[in-house]
PDB file of C-alpha atoms and ligand atoms in Angstrom:
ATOM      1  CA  UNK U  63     -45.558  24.744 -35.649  1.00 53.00           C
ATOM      2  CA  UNK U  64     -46.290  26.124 -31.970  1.00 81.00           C
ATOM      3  CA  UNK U  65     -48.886  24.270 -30.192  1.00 92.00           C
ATOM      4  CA  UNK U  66     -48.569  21.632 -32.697  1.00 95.00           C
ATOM      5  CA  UNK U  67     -45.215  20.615 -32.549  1.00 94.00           C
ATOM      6  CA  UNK U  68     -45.580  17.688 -30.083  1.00 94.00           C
ATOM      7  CA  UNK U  69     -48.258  16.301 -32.745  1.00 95.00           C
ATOM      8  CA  UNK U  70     -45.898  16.318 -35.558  1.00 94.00           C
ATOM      9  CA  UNK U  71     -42.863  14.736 -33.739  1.00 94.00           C
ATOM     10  CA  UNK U  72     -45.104  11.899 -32.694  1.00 94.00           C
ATOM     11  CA  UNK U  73     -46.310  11.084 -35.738  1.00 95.00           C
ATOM     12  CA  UNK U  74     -44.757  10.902 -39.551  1.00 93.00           C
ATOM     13  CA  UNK U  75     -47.865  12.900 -41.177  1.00 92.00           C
ATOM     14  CA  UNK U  76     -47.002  10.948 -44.356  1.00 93.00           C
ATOM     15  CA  UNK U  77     -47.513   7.725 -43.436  1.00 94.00           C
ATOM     16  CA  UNK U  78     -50.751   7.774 -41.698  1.00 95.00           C
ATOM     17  CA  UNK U  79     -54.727   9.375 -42.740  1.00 94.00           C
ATOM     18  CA  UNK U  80     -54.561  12.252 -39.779  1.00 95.00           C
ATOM     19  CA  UNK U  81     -54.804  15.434 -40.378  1.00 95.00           C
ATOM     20  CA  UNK U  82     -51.556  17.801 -40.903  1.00 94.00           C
ATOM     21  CA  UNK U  83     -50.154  20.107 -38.450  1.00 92.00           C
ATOM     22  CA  UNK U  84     -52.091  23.195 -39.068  1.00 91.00           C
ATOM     23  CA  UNK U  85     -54.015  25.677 -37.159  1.00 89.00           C
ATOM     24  CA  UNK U  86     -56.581  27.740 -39.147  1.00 87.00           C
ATOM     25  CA  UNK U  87     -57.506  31.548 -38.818  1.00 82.00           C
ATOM     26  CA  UNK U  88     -59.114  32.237 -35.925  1.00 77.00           C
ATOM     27  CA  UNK U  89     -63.308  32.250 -36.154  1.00 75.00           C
ATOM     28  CA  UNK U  90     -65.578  34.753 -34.076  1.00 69.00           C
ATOM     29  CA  UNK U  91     -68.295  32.542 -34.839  1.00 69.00           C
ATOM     30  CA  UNK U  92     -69.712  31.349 -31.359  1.00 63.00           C
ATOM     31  CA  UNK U  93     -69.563  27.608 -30.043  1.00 83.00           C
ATOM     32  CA  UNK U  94     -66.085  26.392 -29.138  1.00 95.00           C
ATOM     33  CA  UNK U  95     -66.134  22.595 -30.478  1.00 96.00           C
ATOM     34  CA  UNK U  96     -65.341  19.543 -28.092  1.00 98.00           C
ATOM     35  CA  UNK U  97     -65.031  15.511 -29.643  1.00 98.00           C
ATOM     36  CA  UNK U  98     -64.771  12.396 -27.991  1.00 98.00           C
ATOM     37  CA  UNK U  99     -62.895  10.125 -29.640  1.00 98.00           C
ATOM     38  CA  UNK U 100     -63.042   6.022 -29.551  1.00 98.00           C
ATOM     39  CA  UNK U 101     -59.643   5.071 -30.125  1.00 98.00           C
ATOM     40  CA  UNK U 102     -59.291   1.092 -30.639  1.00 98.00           C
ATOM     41  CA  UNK U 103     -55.375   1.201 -30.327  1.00 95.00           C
ATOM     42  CA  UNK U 104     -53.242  -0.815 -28.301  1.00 93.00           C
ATOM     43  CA  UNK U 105     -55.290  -0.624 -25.040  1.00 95.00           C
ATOM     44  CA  UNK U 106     -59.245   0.662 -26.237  1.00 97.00           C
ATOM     45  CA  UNK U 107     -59.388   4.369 -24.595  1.00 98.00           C
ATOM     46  CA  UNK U 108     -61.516   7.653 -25.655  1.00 98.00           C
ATOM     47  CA  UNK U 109     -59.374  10.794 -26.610  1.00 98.00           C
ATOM     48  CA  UNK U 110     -61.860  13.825 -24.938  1.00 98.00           C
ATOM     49  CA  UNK U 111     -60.834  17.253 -26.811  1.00 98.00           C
ATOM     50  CA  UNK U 112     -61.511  20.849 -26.028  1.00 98.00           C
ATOM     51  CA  UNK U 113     -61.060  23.344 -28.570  1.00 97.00           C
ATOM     52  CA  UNK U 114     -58.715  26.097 -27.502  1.00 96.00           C
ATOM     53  CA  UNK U 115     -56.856  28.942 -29.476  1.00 94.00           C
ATOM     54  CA  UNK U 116     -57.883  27.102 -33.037  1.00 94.00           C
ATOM     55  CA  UNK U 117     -56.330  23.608 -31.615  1.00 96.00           C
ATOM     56  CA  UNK U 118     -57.453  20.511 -29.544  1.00 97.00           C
ATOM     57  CA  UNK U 119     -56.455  20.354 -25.708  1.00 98.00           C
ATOM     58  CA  UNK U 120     -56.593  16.836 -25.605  1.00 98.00           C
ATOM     59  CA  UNK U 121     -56.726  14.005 -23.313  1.00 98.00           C
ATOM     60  CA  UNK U 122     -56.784   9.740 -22.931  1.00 98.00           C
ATOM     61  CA  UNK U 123     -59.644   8.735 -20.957  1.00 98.00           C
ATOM     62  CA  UNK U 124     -59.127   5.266 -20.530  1.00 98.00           C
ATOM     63  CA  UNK U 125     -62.629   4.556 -19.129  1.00 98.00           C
ATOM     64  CA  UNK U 126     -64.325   6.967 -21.022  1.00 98.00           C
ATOM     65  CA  UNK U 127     -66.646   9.513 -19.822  1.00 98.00           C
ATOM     66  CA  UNK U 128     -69.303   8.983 -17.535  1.00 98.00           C
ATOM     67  CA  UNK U 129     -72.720  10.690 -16.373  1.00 98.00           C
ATOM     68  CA  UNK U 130     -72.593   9.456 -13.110  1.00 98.00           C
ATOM     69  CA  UNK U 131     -70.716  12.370 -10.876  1.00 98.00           C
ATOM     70  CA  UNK U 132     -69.554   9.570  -8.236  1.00 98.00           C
ATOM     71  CA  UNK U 133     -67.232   8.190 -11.406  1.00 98.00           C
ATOM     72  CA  UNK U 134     -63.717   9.963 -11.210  1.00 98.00           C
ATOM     73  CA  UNK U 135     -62.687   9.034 -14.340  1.00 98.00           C
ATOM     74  CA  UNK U 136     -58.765   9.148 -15.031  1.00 97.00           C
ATOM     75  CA  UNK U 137     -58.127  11.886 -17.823  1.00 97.00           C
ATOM     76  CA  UNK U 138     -54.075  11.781 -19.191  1.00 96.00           C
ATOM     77  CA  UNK U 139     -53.226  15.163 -20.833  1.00 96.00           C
ATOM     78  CA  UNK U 140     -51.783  14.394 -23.925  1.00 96.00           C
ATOM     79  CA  UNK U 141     -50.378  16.699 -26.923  1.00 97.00           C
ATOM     80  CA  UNK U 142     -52.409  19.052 -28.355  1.00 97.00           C
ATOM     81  CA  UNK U 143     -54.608  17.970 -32.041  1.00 98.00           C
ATOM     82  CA  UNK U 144     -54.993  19.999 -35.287  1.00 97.00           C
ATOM     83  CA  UNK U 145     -58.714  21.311 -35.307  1.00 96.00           C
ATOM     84  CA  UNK U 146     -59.125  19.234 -38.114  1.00 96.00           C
ATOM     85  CA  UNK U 147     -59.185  16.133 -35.841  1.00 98.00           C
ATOM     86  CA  UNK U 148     -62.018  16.555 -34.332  1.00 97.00           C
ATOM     87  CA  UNK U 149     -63.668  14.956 -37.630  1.00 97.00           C
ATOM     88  CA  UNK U 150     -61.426  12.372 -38.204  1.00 98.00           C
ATOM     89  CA  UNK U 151     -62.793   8.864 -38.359  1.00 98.00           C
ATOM     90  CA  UNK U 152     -61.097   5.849 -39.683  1.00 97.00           C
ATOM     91  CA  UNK U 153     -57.913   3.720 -39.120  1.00 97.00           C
ATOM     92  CA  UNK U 154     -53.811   4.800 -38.006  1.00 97.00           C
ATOM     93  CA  UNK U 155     -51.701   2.335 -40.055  1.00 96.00           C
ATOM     94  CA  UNK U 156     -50.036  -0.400 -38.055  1.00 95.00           C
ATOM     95  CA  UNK U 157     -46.286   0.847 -37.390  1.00 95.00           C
ATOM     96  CA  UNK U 158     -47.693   4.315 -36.711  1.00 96.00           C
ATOM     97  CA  UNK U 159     -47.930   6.706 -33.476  1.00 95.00           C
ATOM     98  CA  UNK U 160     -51.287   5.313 -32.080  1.00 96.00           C
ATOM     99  CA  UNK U 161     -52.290   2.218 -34.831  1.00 97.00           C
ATOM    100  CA  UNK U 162     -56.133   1.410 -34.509  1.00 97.00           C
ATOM    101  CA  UNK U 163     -59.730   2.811 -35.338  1.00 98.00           C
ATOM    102  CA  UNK U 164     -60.629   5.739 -34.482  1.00 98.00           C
ATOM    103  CA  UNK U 165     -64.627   6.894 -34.518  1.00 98.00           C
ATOM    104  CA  UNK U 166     -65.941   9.949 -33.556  1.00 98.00           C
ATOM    105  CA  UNK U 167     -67.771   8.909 -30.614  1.00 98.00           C
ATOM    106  CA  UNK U 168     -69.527  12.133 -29.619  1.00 98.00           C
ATOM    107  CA  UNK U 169     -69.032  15.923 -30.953  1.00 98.00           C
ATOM    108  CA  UNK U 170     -70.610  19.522 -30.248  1.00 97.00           C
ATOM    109  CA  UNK U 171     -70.281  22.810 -28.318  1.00 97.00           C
ATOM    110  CA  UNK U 172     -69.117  23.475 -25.071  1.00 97.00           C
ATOM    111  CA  UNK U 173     -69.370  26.694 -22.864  1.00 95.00           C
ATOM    112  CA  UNK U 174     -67.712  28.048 -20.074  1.00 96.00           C
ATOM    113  CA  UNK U 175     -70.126  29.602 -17.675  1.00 94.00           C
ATOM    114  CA  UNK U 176     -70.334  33.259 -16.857  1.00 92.00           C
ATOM    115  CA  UNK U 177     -67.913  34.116 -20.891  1.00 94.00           C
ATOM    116  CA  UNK U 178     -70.346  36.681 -22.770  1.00 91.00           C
ATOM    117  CA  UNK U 179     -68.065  35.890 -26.039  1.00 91.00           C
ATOM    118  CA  UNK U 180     -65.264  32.857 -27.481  1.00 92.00           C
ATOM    119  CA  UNK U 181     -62.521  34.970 -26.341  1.00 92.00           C
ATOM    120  CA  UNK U 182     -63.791  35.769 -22.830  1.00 94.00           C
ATOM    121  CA  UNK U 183     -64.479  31.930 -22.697  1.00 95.00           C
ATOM    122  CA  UNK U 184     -61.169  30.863 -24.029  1.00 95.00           C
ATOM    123  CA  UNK U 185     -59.361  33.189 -21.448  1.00 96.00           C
ATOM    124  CA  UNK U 186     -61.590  30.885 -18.493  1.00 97.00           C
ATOM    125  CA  UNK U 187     -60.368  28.196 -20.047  1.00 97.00           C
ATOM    126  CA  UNK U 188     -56.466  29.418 -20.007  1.00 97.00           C
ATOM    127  CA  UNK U 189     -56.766  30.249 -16.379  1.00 97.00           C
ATOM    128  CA  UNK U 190     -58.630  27.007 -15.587  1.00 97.00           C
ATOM    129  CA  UNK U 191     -55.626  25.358 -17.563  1.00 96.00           C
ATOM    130  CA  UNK U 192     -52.943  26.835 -15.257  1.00 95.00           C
ATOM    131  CA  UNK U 193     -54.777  26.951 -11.953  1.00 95.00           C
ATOM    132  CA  UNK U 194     -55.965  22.849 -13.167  1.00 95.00           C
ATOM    133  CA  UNK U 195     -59.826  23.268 -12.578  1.00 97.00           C
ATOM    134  CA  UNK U 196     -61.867  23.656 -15.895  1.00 98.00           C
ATOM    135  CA  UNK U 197     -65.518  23.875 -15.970  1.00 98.00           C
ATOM    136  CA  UNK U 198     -67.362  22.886 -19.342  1.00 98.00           C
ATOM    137  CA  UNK U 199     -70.863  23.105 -20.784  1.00 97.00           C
ATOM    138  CA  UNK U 200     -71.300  20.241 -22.980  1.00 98.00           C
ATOM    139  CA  UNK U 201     -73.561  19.987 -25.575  1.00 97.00           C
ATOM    140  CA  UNK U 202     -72.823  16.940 -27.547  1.00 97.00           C
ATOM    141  CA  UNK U 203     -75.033  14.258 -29.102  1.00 97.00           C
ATOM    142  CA  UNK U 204     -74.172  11.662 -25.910  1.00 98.00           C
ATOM    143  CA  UNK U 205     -72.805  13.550 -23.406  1.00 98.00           C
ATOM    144  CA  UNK U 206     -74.652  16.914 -22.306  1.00 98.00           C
ATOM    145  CA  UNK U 207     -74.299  19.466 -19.077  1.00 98.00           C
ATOM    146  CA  UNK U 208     -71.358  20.118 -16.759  1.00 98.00           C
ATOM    147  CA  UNK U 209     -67.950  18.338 -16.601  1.00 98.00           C
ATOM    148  CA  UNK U 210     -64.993  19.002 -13.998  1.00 98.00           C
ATOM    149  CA  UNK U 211     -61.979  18.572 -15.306  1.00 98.00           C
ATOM    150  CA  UNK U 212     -59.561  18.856 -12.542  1.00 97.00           C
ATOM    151  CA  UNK U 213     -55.614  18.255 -12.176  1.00 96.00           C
ATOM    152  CA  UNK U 214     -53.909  16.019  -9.786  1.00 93.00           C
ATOM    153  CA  UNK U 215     -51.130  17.700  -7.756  1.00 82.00           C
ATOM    154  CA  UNK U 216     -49.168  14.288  -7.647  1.00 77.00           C
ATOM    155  CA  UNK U 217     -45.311  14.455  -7.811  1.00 79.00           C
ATOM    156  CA  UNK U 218     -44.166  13.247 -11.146  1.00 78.00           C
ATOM    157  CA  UNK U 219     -47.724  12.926 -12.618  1.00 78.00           C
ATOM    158  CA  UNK U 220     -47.850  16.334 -13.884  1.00 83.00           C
ATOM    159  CA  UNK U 221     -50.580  15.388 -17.150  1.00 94.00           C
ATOM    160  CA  UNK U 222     -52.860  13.532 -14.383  1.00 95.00           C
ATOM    161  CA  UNK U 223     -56.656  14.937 -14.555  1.00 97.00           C
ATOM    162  CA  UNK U 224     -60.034  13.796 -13.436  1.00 97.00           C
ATOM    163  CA  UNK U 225     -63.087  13.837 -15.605  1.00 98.00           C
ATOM    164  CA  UNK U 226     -66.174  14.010 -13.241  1.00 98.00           C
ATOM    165  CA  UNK U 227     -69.570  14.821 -14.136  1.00 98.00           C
ATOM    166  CA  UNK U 228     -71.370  17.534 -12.440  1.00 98.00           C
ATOM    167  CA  UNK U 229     -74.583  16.470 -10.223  1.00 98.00           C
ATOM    168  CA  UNK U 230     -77.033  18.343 -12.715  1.00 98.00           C
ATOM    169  CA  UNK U 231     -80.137  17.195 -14.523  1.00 97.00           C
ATOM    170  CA  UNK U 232     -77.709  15.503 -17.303  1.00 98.00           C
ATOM    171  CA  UNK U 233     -76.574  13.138 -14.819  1.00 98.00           C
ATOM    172  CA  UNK U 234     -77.251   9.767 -15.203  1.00 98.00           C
ATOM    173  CA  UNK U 235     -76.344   6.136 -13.534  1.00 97.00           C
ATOM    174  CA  UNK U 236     -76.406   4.604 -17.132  1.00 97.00           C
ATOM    175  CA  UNK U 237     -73.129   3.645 -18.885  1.00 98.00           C
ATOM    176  CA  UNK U 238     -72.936   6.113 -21.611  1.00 98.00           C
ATOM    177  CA  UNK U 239     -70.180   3.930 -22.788  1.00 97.00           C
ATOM    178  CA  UNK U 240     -72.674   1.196 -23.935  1.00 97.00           C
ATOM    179  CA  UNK U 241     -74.035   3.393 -27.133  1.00 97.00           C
ATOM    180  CA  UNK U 242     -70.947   2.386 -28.807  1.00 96.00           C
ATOM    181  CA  UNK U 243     -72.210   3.901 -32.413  1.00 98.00           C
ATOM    182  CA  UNK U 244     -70.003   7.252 -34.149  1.00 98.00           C
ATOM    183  CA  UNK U 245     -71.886  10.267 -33.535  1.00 98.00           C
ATOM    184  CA  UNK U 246     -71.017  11.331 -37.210  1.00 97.00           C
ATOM    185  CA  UNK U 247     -71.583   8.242 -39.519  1.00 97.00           C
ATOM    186  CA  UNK U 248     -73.333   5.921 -36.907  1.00 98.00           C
ATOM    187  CA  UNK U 249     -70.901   3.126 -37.800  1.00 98.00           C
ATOM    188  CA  UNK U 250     -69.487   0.589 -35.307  1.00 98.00           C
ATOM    189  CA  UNK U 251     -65.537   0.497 -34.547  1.00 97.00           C
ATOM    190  CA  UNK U 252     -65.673  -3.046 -36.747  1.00 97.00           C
ATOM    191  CA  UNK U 253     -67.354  -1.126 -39.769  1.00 98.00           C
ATOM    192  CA  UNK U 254     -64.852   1.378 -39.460  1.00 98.00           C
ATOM    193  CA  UNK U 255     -62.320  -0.144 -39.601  1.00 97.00           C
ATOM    194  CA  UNK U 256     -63.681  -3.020 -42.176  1.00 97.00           C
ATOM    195  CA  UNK U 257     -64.359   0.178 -44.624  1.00 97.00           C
ATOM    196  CA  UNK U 258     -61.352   2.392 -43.770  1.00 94.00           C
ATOM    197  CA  UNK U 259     -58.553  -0.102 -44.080  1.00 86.00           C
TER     198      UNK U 259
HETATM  199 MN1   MN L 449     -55.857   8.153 -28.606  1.00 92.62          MN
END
């Protein structure tokens, strides 16, 4: 279904604990979500997800985020996720799209500066998709303040981003990466996936 199509040819939704294809009705409520996602699949990388138009704009960092704004950190556009992913923790059968644990490593609310309401924010966000510069607020349980995202303009790399941290008070030398613990159920990737499989 629309936005979600390249979700459900990737995957058979049958076989494996993520969520269906769907996109709910849209919410006025303010506070557009964003997760992080620890995804322990073939090579360990963290899925960072923006909601947009009741789905996930998505993307495989395989560093992971960083506070430090000297860290470009390589950002993959992937497909876009059902809203209902952002609270999915626990383990893709082996034989599926993406096998592993997943946790959900960090989750909150991000703004767009200068959007008096969700729709004037998700319309920045639709032009900062197309001209590849978006500018987020985040205000998540590990990672807090600005974030660049901005596109490469590489031949033949057209899903190439960079996640960089904006030089605010939020910024921070330490390896965010080290507090390794879901921001939902505080469980490790190993007690995941111990108690999901
Ligand atoms: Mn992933």
């Amino acid at each position: 279904m629309g936005r979600l199509k390249g979700y459900e040819a990737k995957r058979e939704l049958k076989k494996t604990p993520e969520p269906k294809a769907k996109i709910p009705a849209p919410s006025k409520k303010q506070g557009l979500r964003f997760v992080v996602q620890k995804h322990d699949a073939s090579h360990l990388h963290y899925d960072f997800r923006l909601e947009l138009h009741g789905v996930l704009l998505s993307w495989a960092v395989p560093k992971g985020p960083s506070l430090n704004p000297a860290d470009k950190r390589l950002a993959i556009m992937v497909e876009d996720h059902p809203f209902a992913y952002r609270n999915f923790e626990g383990v893709i059968p082996e034989g599926n799209y993406g096998a592993g644990t997943v946790m959900v490593w960090d989750e909150g609310t991000y703004s767009v500066p200068d959007a008096k309401s969700k729709k004037e924010a998700e319309s920045l966000m639709d032009h900062g998709l197309k001209k590849g510069h978006i500018f987020v607020q985040l205000e998540g349980e590990k990672l807090k303040g600005g974030f660049n995202l901005v596109k490469m303009e590489r031949p033949g790399q057209k899903n190439t981003w960079l996640l960089i941290k904006k030089n605010d008070e939020e910024a921070s030398t330490k390896d965010v990466t080290k507090r390794a613990k879901s921001a939902k159920t505080g469980r490790t990737l190993k007690q995941i996936e111990k108690e999901e499989s």
